Short mmCIF file of the C-alpha atoms (twelve columns), coordinates in Angstrom:
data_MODEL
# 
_entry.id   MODEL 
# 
loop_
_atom_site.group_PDB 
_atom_site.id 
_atom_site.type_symbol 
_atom_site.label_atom_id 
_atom_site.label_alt_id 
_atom_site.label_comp_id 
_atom_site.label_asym_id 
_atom_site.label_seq_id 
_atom_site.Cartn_x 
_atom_site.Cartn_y 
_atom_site.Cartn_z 
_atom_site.pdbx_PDB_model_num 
ATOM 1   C CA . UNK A 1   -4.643  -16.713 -29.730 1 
ATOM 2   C CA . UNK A 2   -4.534  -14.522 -26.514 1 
ATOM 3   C CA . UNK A 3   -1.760  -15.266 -24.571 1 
ATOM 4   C CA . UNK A 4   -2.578  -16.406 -20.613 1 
ATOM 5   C CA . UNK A 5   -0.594  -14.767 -17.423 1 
ATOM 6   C CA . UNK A 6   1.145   -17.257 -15.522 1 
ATOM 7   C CA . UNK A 7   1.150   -16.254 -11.767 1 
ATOM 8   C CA . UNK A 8   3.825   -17.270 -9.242  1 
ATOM 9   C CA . UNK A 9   4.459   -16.658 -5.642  1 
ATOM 10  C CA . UNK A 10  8.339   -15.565 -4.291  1 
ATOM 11  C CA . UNK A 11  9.131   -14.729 -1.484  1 
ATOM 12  C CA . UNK A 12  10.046  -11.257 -0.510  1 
ATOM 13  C CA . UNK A 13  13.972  -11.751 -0.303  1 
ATOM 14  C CA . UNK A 14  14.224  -13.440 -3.998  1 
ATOM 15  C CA . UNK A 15  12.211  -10.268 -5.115  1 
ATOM 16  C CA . UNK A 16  14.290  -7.686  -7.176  1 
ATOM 17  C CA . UNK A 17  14.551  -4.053  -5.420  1 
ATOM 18  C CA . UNK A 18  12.797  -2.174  -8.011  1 
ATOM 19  C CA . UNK A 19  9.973   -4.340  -7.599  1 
ATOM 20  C CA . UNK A 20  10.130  -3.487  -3.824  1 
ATOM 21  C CA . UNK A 21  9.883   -0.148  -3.967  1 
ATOM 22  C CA . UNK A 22  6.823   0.205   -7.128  1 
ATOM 23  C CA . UNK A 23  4.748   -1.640  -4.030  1 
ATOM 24  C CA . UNK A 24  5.817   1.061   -1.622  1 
ATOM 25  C CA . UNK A 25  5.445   3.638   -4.201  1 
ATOM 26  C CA . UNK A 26  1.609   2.337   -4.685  1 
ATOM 27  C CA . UNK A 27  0.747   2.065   -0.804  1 
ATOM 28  C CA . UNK A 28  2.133   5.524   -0.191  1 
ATOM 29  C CA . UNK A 29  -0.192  6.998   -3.029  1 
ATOM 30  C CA . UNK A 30  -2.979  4.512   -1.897  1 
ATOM 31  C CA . UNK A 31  -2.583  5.663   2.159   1 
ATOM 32  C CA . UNK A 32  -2.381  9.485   0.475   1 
ATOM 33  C CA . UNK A 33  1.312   9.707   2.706   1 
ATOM 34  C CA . UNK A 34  2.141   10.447  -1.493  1 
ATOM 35  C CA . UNK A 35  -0.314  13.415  -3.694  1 
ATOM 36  C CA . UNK A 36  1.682   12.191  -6.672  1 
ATOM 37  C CA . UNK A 37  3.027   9.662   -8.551  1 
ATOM 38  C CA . UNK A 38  6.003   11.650  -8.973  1 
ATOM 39  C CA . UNK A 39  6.322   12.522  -5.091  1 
ATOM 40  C CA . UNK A 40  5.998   8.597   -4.293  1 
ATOM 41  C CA . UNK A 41  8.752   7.692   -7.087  1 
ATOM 42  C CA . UNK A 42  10.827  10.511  -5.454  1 
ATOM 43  C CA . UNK A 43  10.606  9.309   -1.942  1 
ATOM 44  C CA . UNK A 44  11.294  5.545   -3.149  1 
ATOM 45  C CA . UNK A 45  13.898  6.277   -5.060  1 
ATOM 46  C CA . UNK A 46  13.055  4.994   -8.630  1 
ATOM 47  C CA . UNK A 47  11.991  6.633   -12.058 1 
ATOM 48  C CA . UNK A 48  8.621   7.149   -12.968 1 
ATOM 49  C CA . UNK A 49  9.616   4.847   -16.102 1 
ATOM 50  C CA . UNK A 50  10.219  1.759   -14.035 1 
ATOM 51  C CA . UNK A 51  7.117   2.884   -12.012 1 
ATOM 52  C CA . UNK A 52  4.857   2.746   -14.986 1 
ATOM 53  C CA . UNK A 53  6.518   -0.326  -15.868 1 
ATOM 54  C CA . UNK A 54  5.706   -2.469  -13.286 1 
ATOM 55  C CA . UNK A 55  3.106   -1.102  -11.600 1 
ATOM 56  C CA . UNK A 56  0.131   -2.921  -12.879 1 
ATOM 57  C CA . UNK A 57  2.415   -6.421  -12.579 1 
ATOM 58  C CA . UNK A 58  3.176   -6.673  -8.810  1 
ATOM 59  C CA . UNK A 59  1.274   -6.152  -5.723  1 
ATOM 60  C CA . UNK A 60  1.495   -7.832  -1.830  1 
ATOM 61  C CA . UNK A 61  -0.064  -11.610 -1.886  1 
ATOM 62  C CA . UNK A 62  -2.604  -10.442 0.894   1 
ATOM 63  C CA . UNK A 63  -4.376  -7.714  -1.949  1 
ATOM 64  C CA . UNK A 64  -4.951  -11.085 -4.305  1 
ATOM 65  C CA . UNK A 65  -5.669  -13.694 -1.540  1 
ATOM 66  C CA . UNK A 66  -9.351  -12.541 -0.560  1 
ATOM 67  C CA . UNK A 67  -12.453 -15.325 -0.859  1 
ATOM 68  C CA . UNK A 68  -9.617  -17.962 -1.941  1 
ATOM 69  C CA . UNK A 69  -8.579  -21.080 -0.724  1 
ATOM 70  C CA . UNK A 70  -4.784  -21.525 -0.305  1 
ATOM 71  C CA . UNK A 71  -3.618  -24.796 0.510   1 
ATOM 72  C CA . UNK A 72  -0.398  -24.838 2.628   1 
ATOM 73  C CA . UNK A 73  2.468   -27.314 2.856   1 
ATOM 74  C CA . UNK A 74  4.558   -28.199 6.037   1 
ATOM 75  C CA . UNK A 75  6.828   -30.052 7.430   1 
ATOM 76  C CA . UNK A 76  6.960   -30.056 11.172  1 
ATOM 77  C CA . UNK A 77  8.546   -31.861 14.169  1 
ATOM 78  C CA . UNK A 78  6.538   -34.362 15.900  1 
ATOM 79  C CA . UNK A 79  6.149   -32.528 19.208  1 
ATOM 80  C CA . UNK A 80  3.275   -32.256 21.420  1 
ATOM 81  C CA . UNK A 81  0.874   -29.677 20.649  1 
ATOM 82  C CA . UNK A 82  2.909   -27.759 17.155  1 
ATOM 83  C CA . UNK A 83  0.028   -28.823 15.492  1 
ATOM 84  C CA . UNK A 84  -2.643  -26.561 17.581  1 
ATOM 85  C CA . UNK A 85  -0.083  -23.976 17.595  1 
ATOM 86  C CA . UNK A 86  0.009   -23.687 14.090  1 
ATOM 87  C CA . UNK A 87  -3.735  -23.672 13.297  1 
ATOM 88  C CA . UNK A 88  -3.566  -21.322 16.456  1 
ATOM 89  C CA . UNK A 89  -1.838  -18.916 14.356  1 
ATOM 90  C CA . UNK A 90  -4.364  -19.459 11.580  1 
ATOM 91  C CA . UNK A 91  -7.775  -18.863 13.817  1 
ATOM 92  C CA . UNK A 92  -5.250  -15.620 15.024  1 
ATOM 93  C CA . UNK A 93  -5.285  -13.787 11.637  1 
ATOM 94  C CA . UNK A 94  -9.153  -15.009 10.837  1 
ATOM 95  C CA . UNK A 95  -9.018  -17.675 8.475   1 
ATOM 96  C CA . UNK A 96  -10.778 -20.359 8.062   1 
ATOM 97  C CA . UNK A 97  -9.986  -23.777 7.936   1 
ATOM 98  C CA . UNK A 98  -11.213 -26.170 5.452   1 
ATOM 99  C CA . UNK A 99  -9.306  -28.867 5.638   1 
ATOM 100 C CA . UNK A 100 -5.937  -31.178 7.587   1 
ATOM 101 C CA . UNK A 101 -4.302  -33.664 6.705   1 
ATOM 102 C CA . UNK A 102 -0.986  -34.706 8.676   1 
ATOM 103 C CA . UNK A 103 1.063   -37.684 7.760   1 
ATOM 104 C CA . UNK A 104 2.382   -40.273 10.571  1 
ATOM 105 C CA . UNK A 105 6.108   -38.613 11.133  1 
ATOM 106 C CA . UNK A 106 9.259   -40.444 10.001  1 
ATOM 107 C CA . UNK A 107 12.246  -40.258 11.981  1 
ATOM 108 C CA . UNK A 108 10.474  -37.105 13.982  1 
ATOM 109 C CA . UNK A 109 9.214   -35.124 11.031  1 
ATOM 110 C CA . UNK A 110 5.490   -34.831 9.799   1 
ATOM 111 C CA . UNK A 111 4.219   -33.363 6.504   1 
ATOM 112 C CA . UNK A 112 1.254   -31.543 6.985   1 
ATOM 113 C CA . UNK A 113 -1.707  -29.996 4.369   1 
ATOM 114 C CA . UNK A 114 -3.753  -27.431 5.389   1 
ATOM 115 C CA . UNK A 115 -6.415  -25.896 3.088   1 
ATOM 116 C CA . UNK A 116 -7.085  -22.267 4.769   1 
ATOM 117 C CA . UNK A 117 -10.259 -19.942 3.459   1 
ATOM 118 C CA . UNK A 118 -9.145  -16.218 3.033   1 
ATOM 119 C CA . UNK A 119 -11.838 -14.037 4.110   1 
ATOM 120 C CA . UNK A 120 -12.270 -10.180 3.902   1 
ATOM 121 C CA . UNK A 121 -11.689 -9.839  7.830   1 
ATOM 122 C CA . UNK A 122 -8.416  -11.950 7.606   1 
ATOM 123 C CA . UNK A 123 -5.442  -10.478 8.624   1 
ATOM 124 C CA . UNK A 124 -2.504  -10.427 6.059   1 
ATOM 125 C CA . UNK A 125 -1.403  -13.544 4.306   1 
ATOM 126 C CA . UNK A 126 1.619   -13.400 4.299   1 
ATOM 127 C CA . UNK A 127 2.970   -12.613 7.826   1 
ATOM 128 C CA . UNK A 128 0.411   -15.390 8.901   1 
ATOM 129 C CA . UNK A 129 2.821   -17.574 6.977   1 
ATOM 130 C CA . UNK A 130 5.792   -16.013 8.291   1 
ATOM 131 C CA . UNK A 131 4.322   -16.193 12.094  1 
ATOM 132 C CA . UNK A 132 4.110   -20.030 11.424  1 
ATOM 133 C CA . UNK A 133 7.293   -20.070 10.105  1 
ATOM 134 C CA . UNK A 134 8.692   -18.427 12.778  1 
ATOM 135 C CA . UNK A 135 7.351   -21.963 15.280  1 
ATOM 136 C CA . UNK A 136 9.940   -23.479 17.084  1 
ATOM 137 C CA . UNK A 137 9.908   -27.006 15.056  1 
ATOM 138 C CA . UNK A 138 7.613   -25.780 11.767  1 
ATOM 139 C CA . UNK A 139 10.792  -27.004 9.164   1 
ATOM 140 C CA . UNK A 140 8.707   -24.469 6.239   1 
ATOM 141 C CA . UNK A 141 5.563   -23.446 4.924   1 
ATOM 142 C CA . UNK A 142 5.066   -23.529 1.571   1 
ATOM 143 C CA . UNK A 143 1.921   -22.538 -0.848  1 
ATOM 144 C CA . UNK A 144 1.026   -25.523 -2.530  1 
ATOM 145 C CA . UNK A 145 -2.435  -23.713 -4.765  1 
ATOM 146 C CA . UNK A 146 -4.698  -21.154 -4.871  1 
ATOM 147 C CA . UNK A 147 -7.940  -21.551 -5.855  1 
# 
């Protein structure tokens, strides 16, 4: 029996440092900045081992997000107009959105679904997430699926 790969999604701060710098080692050989893997370990700071190791297991959210559906969690403060500026931020990076559903806020508070369709010319993923996070009332954003 062939054993599945479960996926999960951290974010950035829970991430160990290694696993940090294999990304940055990857993007500077991807953007050519590196000619080698051994001048992009050097620069990062890590072995080639640990390099090889993880290299093929981690990668930015955005890279995997492309012609998916994520659905997104909130909870925000029931203040006029949070809600446009939210899916203001979405239409921003160039996704599309599929679906809304927003509950009746208790005691000032509203949970909020969004289903959002990734598309090539959408900006990346995850500082859309952080941009809404960043609202003035948005409690958190969370990714609920990806489809």
């Amino acid at each position: 029996m062939q054993k599945t790969s479960d996926y999960y999604v951290v974010k950035q701060k829970a991430v160990p440092e290694v696993l940090l710098k294999v990304v940055e080692a990857k993007r500077l050989l991807e953007s050519g900045k590196a000619a080698t893997i051994q001048d992009a370990v050097e620069r990062v700071d890590i072995s080639r081992s640990s390099f090889y190791k993880y290299k093929d297991d981690i990668f930015p959210f955005h890279d995997t997000a492309q012609g998916t559906t994520i659905t997104l969690s909130m909870s925000i403060e029931d203040e006029p107009g949070l809600l446009s500026d939210v899916l203001k931020v979405i239409a921003d990076f160039g996704a599309n959105i599929l679906t809304i559903h927003q509950s009746i806020p208790i005691n000032g508070v509203a949970s909020l679904s969004i289903s959002v369709q990734v598309l090539s010319t959408t900006g990346d993923v995850s500082r859309m997430l952080e941009t809404m996070e960043e609202r003035r009332g948005v409690r958190n954003v969370k990714i609920l699926a990806k489809e």
